[in-house]
Amino acid sequence: EETFGPIGNEKYRAYLQDINNSGQHLLELINDILNVSAIESGFLKLNEEKIVLADLVDSSIRIINPRANASRVTVSSSIGPDIPNIFADRRRVMQVMLNLLSNAVKFTPEGGIVSVSAQTYKDGSLAVIVTDTGIGMDAEEIQTGLRNFGQVDGGLARKHEGTGLGLPLTRGLMELHGGALRVESKKHHGTTVVVTFPSERVMTTEMP
């Protein structure tokens, strides 16, 4: 930020940005490892509250939009007021959404689209669906992506490298809520990730 005056050389500015990006990447990796370890050991506890799903998704999109805009990818949500609230850990559900949106943007070429929708099922459960028009995955790559540190080589140059923990961590957070994660994808035809909250977390009527 040049608080004490100009840096004086554009190369130094670039070096500082590289150092900052590397530090952020390392911090994300450490946080993901700690979260995965906490889930696996049973030490991660949920702080549950009522969540307006449409508002949380909109907030997540606002956070991811700078990255999406840099990659010229459009991100939108069609979740309306008819979708019920959920009773869950706001921070962890936000983490789920950011992981899914980040992955979708990362593997979607310029001009692509990432969309978020939601629907309820007859059993009372609620699904949030993130769909992209990206490069897609075959069955083997899906399994790789769901393993800890399993990175899918998509061949797309991105400024933000993955940790290989996004999908496993997201699945773990959903299972901690009693929910599930499902990946549907076809090579060169995009990917759809569905996260489902069980009926007991869906607030069809106001809880006391």
Coordinates of N, CA and C in Angstrom, one line a residue, residues 119-191:
Q119 N -34.2 -26.3 -4.6 CA -35.5 -26.9 -4.7 C -35.7 -27.8 -3.5
T120 N -37.0 -27.9 -3.1 CA -37.4 -28.8 -2.0 C -37.9 -30.1 -2.6
Y121 N -37.8 -31.2 -1.8 CA -38.2 -32.5 -2.2 C -39.4 -33.0 -1.4
K122 N -40.1 -34.0 -1.8 CA -41.3 -34.5 -1.2 C -41.0 -35.0 0.3
D123 N -39.8 -35.4 0.5 CA -39.4 -35.9 1.9 C -39.1 -34.7 2.8
G124 N -39.2 -33.5 2.3 CA -38.9 -32.3 3.1 C -37.5 -31.8 3.1
S125 N -36.6 -32.5 2.4 CA -35.2 -32.0 2.3 C -35.1 -30.9 1.3
L126 N -34.0 -30.2 1.3 CA -33.8 -29.0 0.5 C -32.4 -29.1 -0.2
A127 N -32.4 -28.9 -1.5 CA -31.1 -29.0 -2.2 C -30.7 -27.7 -2.8
V128 N -29.4 -27.4 -2.7 CA -28.8 -26.2 -3.3 C -28.0 -26.7 -4.5
I129 N -28.2 -26.2 -5.7 CA -27.6 -26.7 -6.9 C -26.7 -25.7 -7.5
V130 N -25.4 -26.0 -7.7 CA -24.5 -25.1 -8.4 C -24.1 -25.8 -9.7
T131 N -24.4 -25.1 -10.8 CA -24.1 -25.6 -12.1 C -23.2 -24.7 -12.9
D132 N -22.3 -25.3 -13.6 CA -21.4 -24.4 -14.4 C -21.3 -25.0 -15.8
T133 N -20.8 -24.2 -16.7 CA -20.7 -24.6 -18.1 C -19.2 -24.8 -18.4
G134 N -18.5 -25.3 -17.4 CA -17.0 -25.5 -17.5 C -16.6 -26.7 -18.2
I135 N -15.4 -27.1 -17.9 CA -14.7 -28.2 -18.7 C -15.2 -29.6 -18.3
G136 N -15.9 -29.7 -17.2 CA -16.4 -31.0 -16.8 C -15.4 -32.0 -16.3
M137 N -15.9 -33.1 -15.8 CA -15.0 -34.2 -15.3 C -15.6 -35.6 -15.7
D138 N -14.7 -36.5 -15.9 CA -15.2 -37.9 -16.1 C -15.3 -38.6 -14.7
A139 N -15.8 -39.8 -14.7 CA -16.0 -40.5 -13.4 C -14.8 -40.6 -12.6
E140 N -13.6 -40.9 -13.2 CA -12.4 -41.0 -12.4 C -12.0 -39.7 -11.8
E141 N -12.1 -38.6 -12.6 CA -11.8 -37.3 -12.1 C -12.7 -36.8 -10.9
I142 N -13.9 -37.2 -11.0 CA -14.9 -36.9 -9.9 C -14.4 -37.6 -8.6
Q143 N -14.0 -38.8 -8.7 CA -13.5 -39.5 -7.5 C -12.2 -38.9 -7.0
T144 N -11.3 -38.5 -7.9 CA -10.1 -37.8 -7.5 C -10.4 -36.5 -6.8
G145 N -11.4 -35.7 -7.3 CA -11.8 -34.5 -6.7 C -12.4 -34.6 -5.3
L146 N -13.0 -35.8 -5.0 CA -13.6 -36.0 -3.7 C -12.6 -36.6 -2.7
R147 N -11.4 -36.9 -3.1 CA -10.4 -37.4 -2.1 C -9.6 -36.2 -1.6
N148 N -9.2 -36.3 -0.3 CA -8.3 -35.3 0.3 C -7.1 -35.1 -0.6
F149 N -6.8 -33.8 -0.9 CA -5.6 -33.4 -1.7 C -5.7 -33.9 -3.1
G150 N -6.8 -34.4 -3.5 CA -7.0 -34.8 -4.9 C -7.3 -33.7 -5.8
Q151 N -6.4 -33.3 -6.7 CA -6.5 -32.1 -7.6 C -6.8 -32.6 -9.0
V152 N -7.8 -32.1 -9.6 CA -8.1 -32.4 -11.0 C -7.4 -31.5 -11.9
D153 N -6.6 -32.0 -12.8 CA -5.8 -31.2 -13.7 C -6.7 -30.7 -14.9
G154 N -7.3 -29.5 -14.7 CA -8.2 -29.1 -15.7 C -7.6 -28.4 -16.9
G155 N -6.3 -28.1 -16.9 CA -5.7 -27.4 -18.0 C -6.0 -26.0 -18.2
L156 N -6.7 -25.4 -17.2 CA -7.1 -24.0 -17.3 C -6.1 -23.2 -16.4
A157 N -5.5 -22.2 -17.0 CA -4.5 -21.3 -16.2 C -5.3 -20.4 -15.3
R158 N -5.2 -20.5 -14.0 CA -5.9 -19.6 -13.1 C -4.9 -19.0 -12.1
K159 N -5.2 -17.8 -11.6 CA -4.3 -17.2 -10.7 C -4.4 -17.8 -9.3
H160 N -5.5 -18.5 -9.1 CA -5.8 -19.0 -7.7 C -5.7 -20.6 -7.8
E161 N -4.7 -21.1 -7.2 CA -4.5 -22.6 -7.2 C -5.4 -23.2 -6.1
G162 N -5.8 -24.4 -6.4 CA -6.6 -25.1 -5.4 C -5.7 -25.8 -4.4
T163 N -6.4 -26.3 -3.3 CA -5.6 -27.0 -2.2 C -5.9 -28.5 -2.3
G164 N -6.9 -28.9 -3.2 CA -7.3 -30.3 -3.2 C -8.1 -30.7 -2.1
L165 N -8.6 -29.7 -1.3 CA -9.5 -30.1 -0.1 C -10.9 -29.5 -0.2
G166 N -11.1 -28.7 -1.3 CA -12.4 -28.0 -1.4 C -13.6 -28.9 -1.3
L167 N -13.6 -29.9 -2.2 CA -14.8 -30.8 -2.3 C -14.9 -31.7 -1.1
P168 N -13.8 -32.4 -0.6 CA -13.8 -33.2 0.6 C -14.3 -32.4 1.8
L169 N -13.8 -31.2 1.9 CA -14.2 -30.4 3.1 C -15.7 -30.0 3.0
T170 N -16.1 -29.7 1.8 CA -17.5 -29.3 1.6 C -18.4 -30.5 1.9
R171 N -18.0 -31.7 1.4 CA -18.8 -32.9 1.7 C -18.8 -33.2 3.2
G172 N -17.7 -33.0 3.9 CA -17.6 -33.2 5.4 C -18.5 -32.2 6.1
L173 N -18.6 -31.0 5.7 CA -19.4 -30.0 6.3 C -20.9 -30.3 6.1
M174 N -21.2 -30.8 4.9 CA -22.6 -31.2 4.7 C -23.0 -32.4 5.5
E175 N -22.1 -33.4 5.6 CA -22.4 -34.6 6.4 C -22.5 -34.2 7.9
L176 N -21.8 -33.2 8.3 CA -21.9 -32.7 9.7 C -23.3 -32.1 10.0
H177 N -23.9 -31.6 9.0 CA -25.3 -31.1 9.1 C -26.3 -32.2 8.8
G178 N -25.8 -33.4 8.7 CA -26.8 -34.5 8.4 C -27.2 -34.5 6.9
G179 N -26.5 -33.8 6.1 CA -26.8 -33.7 4.7 C -25.9 -34.5 3.8
A180 N -25.8 -34.2 2.5 CA -25.0 -34.9 1.6 C -24.6 -34.0 0.4
L181 N -23.6 -34.5 -0.3 CA -23.1 -33.8 -1.5 C -23.0 -34.8 -2.7
R182 N -23.5 -34.4 -3.8 CA -23.5 -35.2 -5.0 C -22.9 -34.4 -6.2
V183 N -22.0 -35.1 -7.0 CA -21.4 -34.4 -8.1 C -21.9 -35.1 -9.4
E184 N -22.4 -34.3 -10.3 CA -22.8 -34.8 -11.7 C -22.0 -34.1 -12.7
S185 N -21.3 -34.7 -13.6 CA -20.5 -34.0 -14.5 C -20.2 -34.9 -15.8
K186 N -19.9 -34.2 -16.9 CA -19.6 -34.9 -18.1 C -18.5 -34.1 -18.8
K187 N -17.5 -34.8 -19.2 CA -16.3 -34.1 -19.8 C -16.7 -33.1 -20.9
H188 N -16.2 -31.9 -20.8 CA -16.5 -30.9 -21.8 C -18.0 -30.4 -21.8
H189 N -18.8 -30.8 -20.8 CA -20.2 -30.4 -20.8 C -20.6 -29.8 -19.4
G190 N -19.6 -29.4 -18.6 CA -20.0 -28.7 -17.3 C -20.2 -29.7 -16.2
T191 N -20.4 -29.1 -15.0 CA -20.5 -29.8 -13.8 C -21.7 -29.3 -12.9

